[in-house]
Amino acid sequence: MIQLNDAGIDATASAKLLEYQNLVNGKATYAERVEEAKSKFKSYNRKGNATFDEVKKQLNVMCCGPERCNYCEDSKADEVEHIYPKDWYPDKCFVWGNYCYACGTCNGPKNNKYAIFKREDDTYLELIREKDATIVAPEDGDAVLINPRDENPLKFLFLDINRSFFFVPVEANTAEKDNVRATYTIKILGLNSRSYLVKARKLAFSNFRSRLSDYITHRDLGVDQNQLDEMIKNIKEEHHQTVWREMIRQRDHHPVLQNLFNRAPEATGWI
Ligand SMILES: [Zn+2]
């Protein structure tokens, strides 16, 4: 998972989202706001709704790779995902900055799972609402789930490209909360528990390495810049951009990568 650059939405869509949000905020109680958020999102988030067509268009621009899910980077992104779930945070239901593009396989299990840090220590409280329970607002607390719209996930997550191709917390992080956030995010998004994802990251590693090697060969043969630009573009648009970022970050600990990047230092800027 990489940090998303905000592509923005046009002024009309922006005004319309605010209008939708005001309908939610105008309800008297928290329970009514939750209900309104869910029902309005369901009715507006449809093909042909100009606002959500624009939202999806721009979320697509922000995707890493061709319409790839922002969480797994593997499957087609086709669902507008609320990073802060609308079931808990109806005040963020129609907030552009709370959206990312996800696939159903990631979005389904994540659903309205969320957790917030307790005030007194580094442990967290999972937000759980039993069926038919009274709808009450969560207490205030910092989010545990890493938010790719607001922060760089790779400050917390480290992908082992040497062996396992599993995500682990960044070892150098000494703050317990950072490790807790990494572990929680890996678990909730199923980043390690889906074996096909692990395998796909491993294949992506090999693919990126070959593409970089191929680029160096072509560059040294003196092919024209347009052809090289196309090769660079293909690397930047390939699935599993996290793998590529990690190859850049970890290049000095991996002899083959070190050699390739030493021969093509310009590649460290292809992000
Ligand atoms: Zn996904």
CSV table of C-alpha atoms and ligand atoms in Angstrom, one decimal:
chain,number,residue,atom,x,y,z
A,1,MET,CA,0.0,0.0,0.0
A,2,ILE,CA,1.4,3.4,-1.0
A,3,GLN,CA,0.4,6.9,-0.2
A,4,LEU,CA,-2.1,8.3,-2.7
A,5,ASN,CA,-1.6,11.7,-4.3
A,6,ASP,CA,-4.8,13.6,-4.2
A,7,ALA,CA,-6.0,14.1,-7.8
A,8,GLY,CA,-8.9,16.3,-6.6
A,9,ILE,CA,-12.4,16.4,-8.0
A,10,ASP,CA,-14.1,19.2,-9.9
A,11,ALA,CA,-16.0,22.0,-8.2
A,12,THR,CA,-19.4,20.7,-9.1
A,13,ALA,CA,-18.8,17.3,-7.6
A,14,SER,CA,-17.2,18.9,-4.6
A,15,ALA,CA,-20.2,21.1,-4.0
A,16,LYS,CA,-22.6,18.2,-4.5
A,17,LEU,CA,-20.7,16.0,-1.9
A,18,LEU,CA,-21.0,18.8,0.5
A,19,GLU,CA,-24.7,19.0,-0.2
A,20,TYR,CA,-25.1,15.2,0.4
A,21,GLN,CA,-23.0,15.5,3.6
A,22,ASN,CA,-25.2,18.3,4.9
A,23,LEU,CA,-28.2,16.1,4.5
A,24,VAL,CA,-26.6,13.6,6.8
A,25,ASN,CA,-25.3,16.2,9.3
A,26,GLY,CA,-28.8,17.7,9.4
A,27,LYS,CA,-30.3,14.7,11.2
A,28,ALA,CA,-30.9,15.3,14.9
A,29,THR,CA,-29.3,12.2,16.4
A,30,TYR,CA,-26.2,10.1,15.8
A,31,ALA,CA,-28.3,7.0,15.0
A,32,GLU,CA,-30.3,8.9,12.4
A,33,ARG,CA,-27.1,10.3,10.9
A,34,VAL,CA,-25.7,6.7,10.5
A,35,GLU,CA,-29.0,5.6,8.9
A,36,GLU,CA,-29.0,8.6,6.5
A,37,ALA,CA,-25.4,8.1,5.6
A,38,LYS,CA,-25.9,4.5,4.6
A,39,SER,CA,-29.1,5.0,2.7
A,40,LYS,CA,-27.9,8.1,0.9
A,41,PHE,CA,-24.6,6.6,-0.1
A,42,LYS,CA,-26.4,3.6,-1.5
A,43,SER,CA,-28.7,5.7,-3.6
A,44,TYR,CA,-26.1,8.2,-4.8
A,45,ASN,CA,-23.2,5.9,-5.4
A,46,ARG,CA,-24.5,4.6,-8.7
A,47,LYS,CA,-23.3,4.7,-12.3
A,48,GLY,CA,-24.9,7.8,-13.9
A,49,ASN,CA,-24.7,9.9,-10.8
A,50,ALA,CA,-22.5,12.7,-12.1
A,51,THR,CA,-20.9,13.3,-8.7
A,52,PHE,CA,-19.9,9.7,-8.1
A,53,ASP,CA,-18.9,9.2,-11.8
A,54,GLU,CA,-16.4,12.1,-11.1
A,55,VAL,CA,-15.3,10.6,-7.8
A,56,LYS,CA,-14.6,7.2,-9.4
A,57,LYS,CA,-12.9,8.8,-12.3
A,58,GLN,CA,-10.4,10.7,-10.1
A,59,LEU,CA,-10.0,7.7,-7.7
A,60,ASN,CA,-9.0,5.8,-10.7
A,61,VAL,CA,-6.4,8.4,-11.6
A,62,MET,CA,-5.0,8.0,-8.1
A,63,CYS,CA,-4.8,4.2,-8.4
A,64,CYS,CA,-1.4,2.5,-8.5
A,65,GLY,CA,-1.4,0.6,-11.8
A,66,PRO,CA,-4.4,0.2,-14.1
A,67,GLU,CA,-7.4,0.4,-11.9
A,68,ARG,CA,-5.7,-1.6,-9.2
A,69,CYS,CA,-7.1,-1.7,-5.7
A,70,ASN,CA,-5.3,0.7,-3.3
A,71,TYR,CA,-5.1,-2.0,-0.6
A,72,CYS,CA,-4.0,-5.2,-2.3
A,73,GLU,CA,-2.6,-3.6,-5.5
A,74,ASP,CA,-3.7,-6.8,-7.3
A,75,SER,CA,-7.4,-6.8,-8.2
A,76,LYS,CA,-9.6,-4.4,-10.1
A,77,ALA,CA,-10.7,-1.4,-8.0
A,78,ASP,CA,-14.4,-0.8,-8.5
A,79,GLU,CA,-15.7,0.1,-5.0
A,80,VAL,CA,-15.6,3.5,-3.4
A,81,GLU,CA,-14.2,2.6,0.0
A,82,HIS,CA,-14.6,4.7,3.1
A,83,ILE,CA,-11.4,4.6,5.1
A,84,TYR,CA,-13.3,5.8,8.2
A,85,PRO,CA,-16.4,3.5,7.9
A,86,LYS,CA,-19.7,5.3,7.3
A,87,ASP,CA,-21.3,3.0,9.9
A,88,TRP,CA,-19.2,4.7,12.6
A,89,TYR,CA,-18.3,8.0,11.1
A,90,PRO,CA,-21.4,9.3,9.2
A,91,ASP,CA,-19.8,12.8,9.3
A,92,LYS,CA,-17.2,11.5,6.8
A,93,CYS,CA,-19.6,9.6,4.5
A,94,PHE,CA,-19.4,12.2,1.7
A,95,VAL,CA,-15.9,13.5,2.4
A,96,TRP,CA,-13.7,13.2,-0.7
A,97,GLY,CA,-10.6,12.8,1.5
A,98,ASN,CA,-12.1,9.7,3.1
A,99,TYR,CA,-12.3,7.8,-0.1
A,100,CYS,CA,-10.0,5.4,-1.8
A,101,TYR,CA,-10.6,2.8,-4.6
A,102,ALA,CA,-10.7,-0.8,-3.5
A,103,CYS,CA,-11.7,-4.2,-4.9
A,104,GLY,CA,-14.6,-6.1,-3.4
A,105,THR,CA,-12.3,-8.8,-2.0
A,106,CYS,CA,-10.6,-6.2,0.2
A,107,ASN,CA,-13.6,-4.0,0.9
A,108,GLY,CA,-16.0,-6.8,1.8
A,109,PRO,CA,-14.0,-8.3,4.8
A,110,LYS,CA,-12.9,-4.9,5.9
A,111,ASN,CA,-16.5,-3.7,5.9
A,112,ASN,CA,-17.0,-1.5,9.0
A,113,LYS,CA,-14.1,-2.9,11.0
A,114,TYR,CA,-12.2,-0.1,12.7
A,115,ALA,CA,-10.2,0.5,15.9
A,116,ILE,CA,-9.1,3.5,17.9
A,117,PHE,CA,-6.4,3.9,20.4
A,118,LYS,CA,-7.3,4.1,24.0
A,119,ARG,CA,-6.2,7.3,25.7
A,120,GLU,CA,-4.4,5.6,28.6
A,121,ASP,CA,-1.9,3.4,26.8
A,122,ASP,CA,-0.9,2.0,23.4
A,123,THR,CA,-3.6,-0.6,23.2
A,124,TYR,CA,-6.7,-0.2,21.1
A,125,LEU,CA,-10.4,-0.7,21.2
A,126,GLU,CA,-12.1,-2.5,18.3
A,127,LEU,CA,-15.4,-0.9,17.3
A,128,ILE,CA,-18.0,-3.6,17.3
A,129,ARG,CA,-21.7,-3.1,17.0
A,130,GLU,CA,-23.8,-6.1,17.6
A,131,LYS,CA,-26.9,-6.7,15.5
A,132,ASP,CA,-29.9,-4.8,17.0
A,133,ALA,CA,-27.6,-3.0,19.5
A,134,THR,CA,-28.2,0.7,20.2
A,135,ILE,CA,-26.4,2.9,17.7
A,136,VAL,CA,-24.0,5.0,19.7
A,137,ALA,CA,-21.0,7.0,18.5
A,138,PRO,CA,-17.5,5.7,19.2
A,139,GLU,CA,-15.4,7.6,21.7
A,140,ASP,CA,-12.7,9.9,20.5
A,141,GLY,CA,-9.4,8.3,19.7
A,142,ASP,CA,-6.7,8.1,17.1
A,143,ALA,CA,-7.2,5.7,14.2
A,144,VAL,CA,-5.3,2.5,14.3
A,145,LEU,CA,-5.7,1.7,10.6
A,146,ILE,CA,-3.1,3.3,8.4
A,147,ASN,CA,-4.7,5.9,6.2
A,148,PRO,CA,-3.1,6.0,2.6
A,149,ARG,CA,-4.8,9.3,1.9
A,150,ASP,CA,-3.1,11.1,4.8
A,151,GLU,CA,0.2,9.3,5.5
A,152,ASN,CA,2.8,7.1,3.9
A,153,PRO,CA,2.0,3.5,4.7
A,154,LEU,CA,5.6,2.5,4.1
A,155,LYS,CA,6.6,4.5,7.2
A,156,PHE,CA,4.9,1.7,9.1
A,157,LEU,CA,4.9,-1.3,6.8
A,158,PHE,CA,7.9,-3.1,5.5
A,159,LEU,CA,7.7,-5.7,2.8
A,160,ASP,CA,10.3,-8.5,3.1
A,161,ILE,CA,11.5,-8.8,-0.5
A,162,ASN,CA,14.3,-11.1,0.4
A,163,ARG,CA,12.4,-14.1,1.4
A,164,SER,CA,8.8,-14.2,2.6
A,165,PHE,CA,7.2,-11.4,0.7
A,166,PHE,CA,5.1,-10.8,3.8
A,167,PHE,CA,4.5,-7.3,5.3
A,168,VAL,CA,5.9,-6.7,8.8
A,169,PRO,CA,6.2,-3.6,10.9
A,170,VAL,CA,9.1,-1.3,10.1
A,171,GLU,CA,11.8,-2.6,12.5
A,172,ALA,CA,13.4,0.8,13.1
A,173,ASN,CA,10.1,2.2,14.5
A,174,THR,CA,10.5,2.4,18.2
A,175,ALA,CA,7.1,3.8,19.0
A,176,GLU,CA,4.8,0.9,20.0
A,177,LYS,CA,1.8,2.6,18.4
A,178,ASP,CA,3.5,2.5,15.0
A,179,ASN,CA,4.0,-1.3,15.3
A,180,VAL,CA,0.5,-1.8,16.5
A,181,ARG,CA,-0.9,0.2,13.6
A,182,ALA,CA,1.2,-1.9,11.1
A,183,THR,CA,0.1,-5.2,12.6
A,184,TYR,CA,-3.6,-4.2,12.7
A,185,THR,CA,-3.6,-2.9,9.1
A,186,ILE,CA,-1.9,-6.1,7.9
A,187,LYS,CA,-4.5,-8.2,9.7
A,188,ILE,CA,-7.7,-6.2,8.7
A,189,LEU,CA,-6.7,-5.9,5.1
A,190,GLY,CA,-5.5,-9.6,4.9
A,191,LEU,CA,-2.2,-8.5,3.3
A,192,ASN,CA,-0.4,-11.6,4.4
A,193,SER,CA,-3.2,-14.1,4.8
A,194,ARG,CA,-4.1,-14.4,1.2
A,195,SER,CA,-1.4,-16.6,-0.4
A,196,TYR,CA,-2.1,-15.5,-3.9
A,197,LEU,CA,-1.2,-11.9,-2.9
A,198,VAL,CA,2.1,-13.1,-1.5
A,199,LYS,CA,2.8,-15.1,-4.7
A,200,ALA,CA,1.8,-12.1,-6.8
A,201,ARG,CA,4.2,-9.8,-5.0
A,202,LYS,CA,7.0,-12.3,-5.5
A,203,LEU,CA,6.2,-12.4,-9.3
A,204,ALA,CA,6.1,-8.6,-9.4
A,205,PHE,CA,9.6,-8.4,-7.8
A,206,SER,CA,10.9,-10.6,-10.6
A,207,ASN,CA,9.0,-8.6,-13.2
A,208,PHE,CA,10.3,-5.3,-12.0
A,209,ARG,CA,13.9,-6.6,-11.8
A,210,SER,CA,13.7,-7.8,-15.4
A,211,ARG,CA,12.1,-4.6,-16.6
A,212,LEU,CA,14.9,-2.5,-15.0
A,213,SER,CA,17.6,-4.8,-16.5
A,214,ASP,CA,15.9,-4.5,-19.9
A,215,TYR,CA,15.8,-0.7,-19.6
A,216,ILE,CA,19.5,-0.6,-18.9
A,217,THR,CA,20.3,-2.8,-21.9
A,218,HIS,CA,18.2,-0.6,-24.2
A,219,ARG,CA,19.6,2.6,-22.8
A,220,ASP,CA,23.2,1.4,-23.3
A,221,LEU,CA,22.4,0.4,-26.8
A,222,GLY,CA,21.3,4.0,-27.4
A,223,VAL,CA,17.7,3.6,-28.3
A,224,ASP,CA,15.7,6.8,-28.6
A,225,GLN,CA,14.3,8.5,-25.5
A,226,ASN,CA,10.7,7.9,-26.5
A,227,GLN,CA,11.2,4.1,-26.3
A,228,LEU,CA,12.9,4.5,-22.9
A,229,ASP,CA,10.1,6.7,-21.6
A,230,GLU,CA,7.6,4.0,-22.6
A,231,MET,CA,9.6,1.5,-20.6
A,232,ILE,CA,9.7,3.8,-17.6
A,233,LYS,CA,6.0,4.4,-17.8
A,234,ASN,CA,5.4,0.7,-17.9
A,235,ILE,CA,7.3,0.2,-14.6
A,236,LYS,CA,5.4,3.1,-13.0
A,237,GLU,CA,2.1,1.6,-14.0
A,238,GLU,CA,2.7,-2.0,-13.2
A,239,HIS,CA,0.7,-3.8,-10.5
A,240,HIS,CA,2.2,-4.0,-7.0
A,241,GLN,CA,3.9,-0.6,-6.8
A,242,THR,CA,4.7,-1.3,-3.2
A,243,VAL,CA,7.1,-3.9,-4.4
A,244,TRP,CA,8.9,-1.4,-6.7
A,245,ARG,CA,9.1,1.1,-3.8
A,246,GLU,CA,10.6,-1.5,-1.6
A,247,MET,CA,13.1,-2.4,-4.2
A,248,ILE,CA,14.3,1.2,-4.3
A,249,ARG,CA,14.2,1.5,-0.5
A,250,GLN,CA,16.0,-1.8,0.1
A,251,ARG,CA,18.4,-1.7,-2.8
A,252,ASP,CA,21.6,-1.5,-0.7
A,253,HIS,CA,20.7,-4.7,1.1
A,254,HIS,CA,20.2,-6.7,-2.0
A,255,PRO,CA,23.3,-7.2,-4.2
A,256,VAL,CA,21.5,-7.8,-7.5
A,257,LEU,CA,19.3,-4.7,-6.9
A,258,GLN,CA,22.3,-2.7,-5.8
A,259,ASN,CA,24.1,-3.5,-9.0
A,260,LEU,CA,21.0,-2.6,-11.1
A,261,PHE,CA,20.3,0.7,-9.4
A,262,ASN,CA,24.0,1.6,-9.4
A,263,ARG,CA,23.9,1.2,-13.2
A,264,ALA,CA,20.6,3.2,-13.4
A,265,PRO,CA,20.5,5.6,-10.5
A,266,GLU,CA,17.8,7.5,-12.3
A,267,ALA,CA,15.4,4.6,-11.6
A,268,THR,CA,15.2,5.5,-7.9
A,269,GLY,CA,13.1,8.5,-9.0
A,270,TRP,CA,10.5,6.5,-10.9
A,271,ILE,CA,7.7,6.7,-8.4
B,1,ZN,ZN,-7.9,-5.3,-3.1
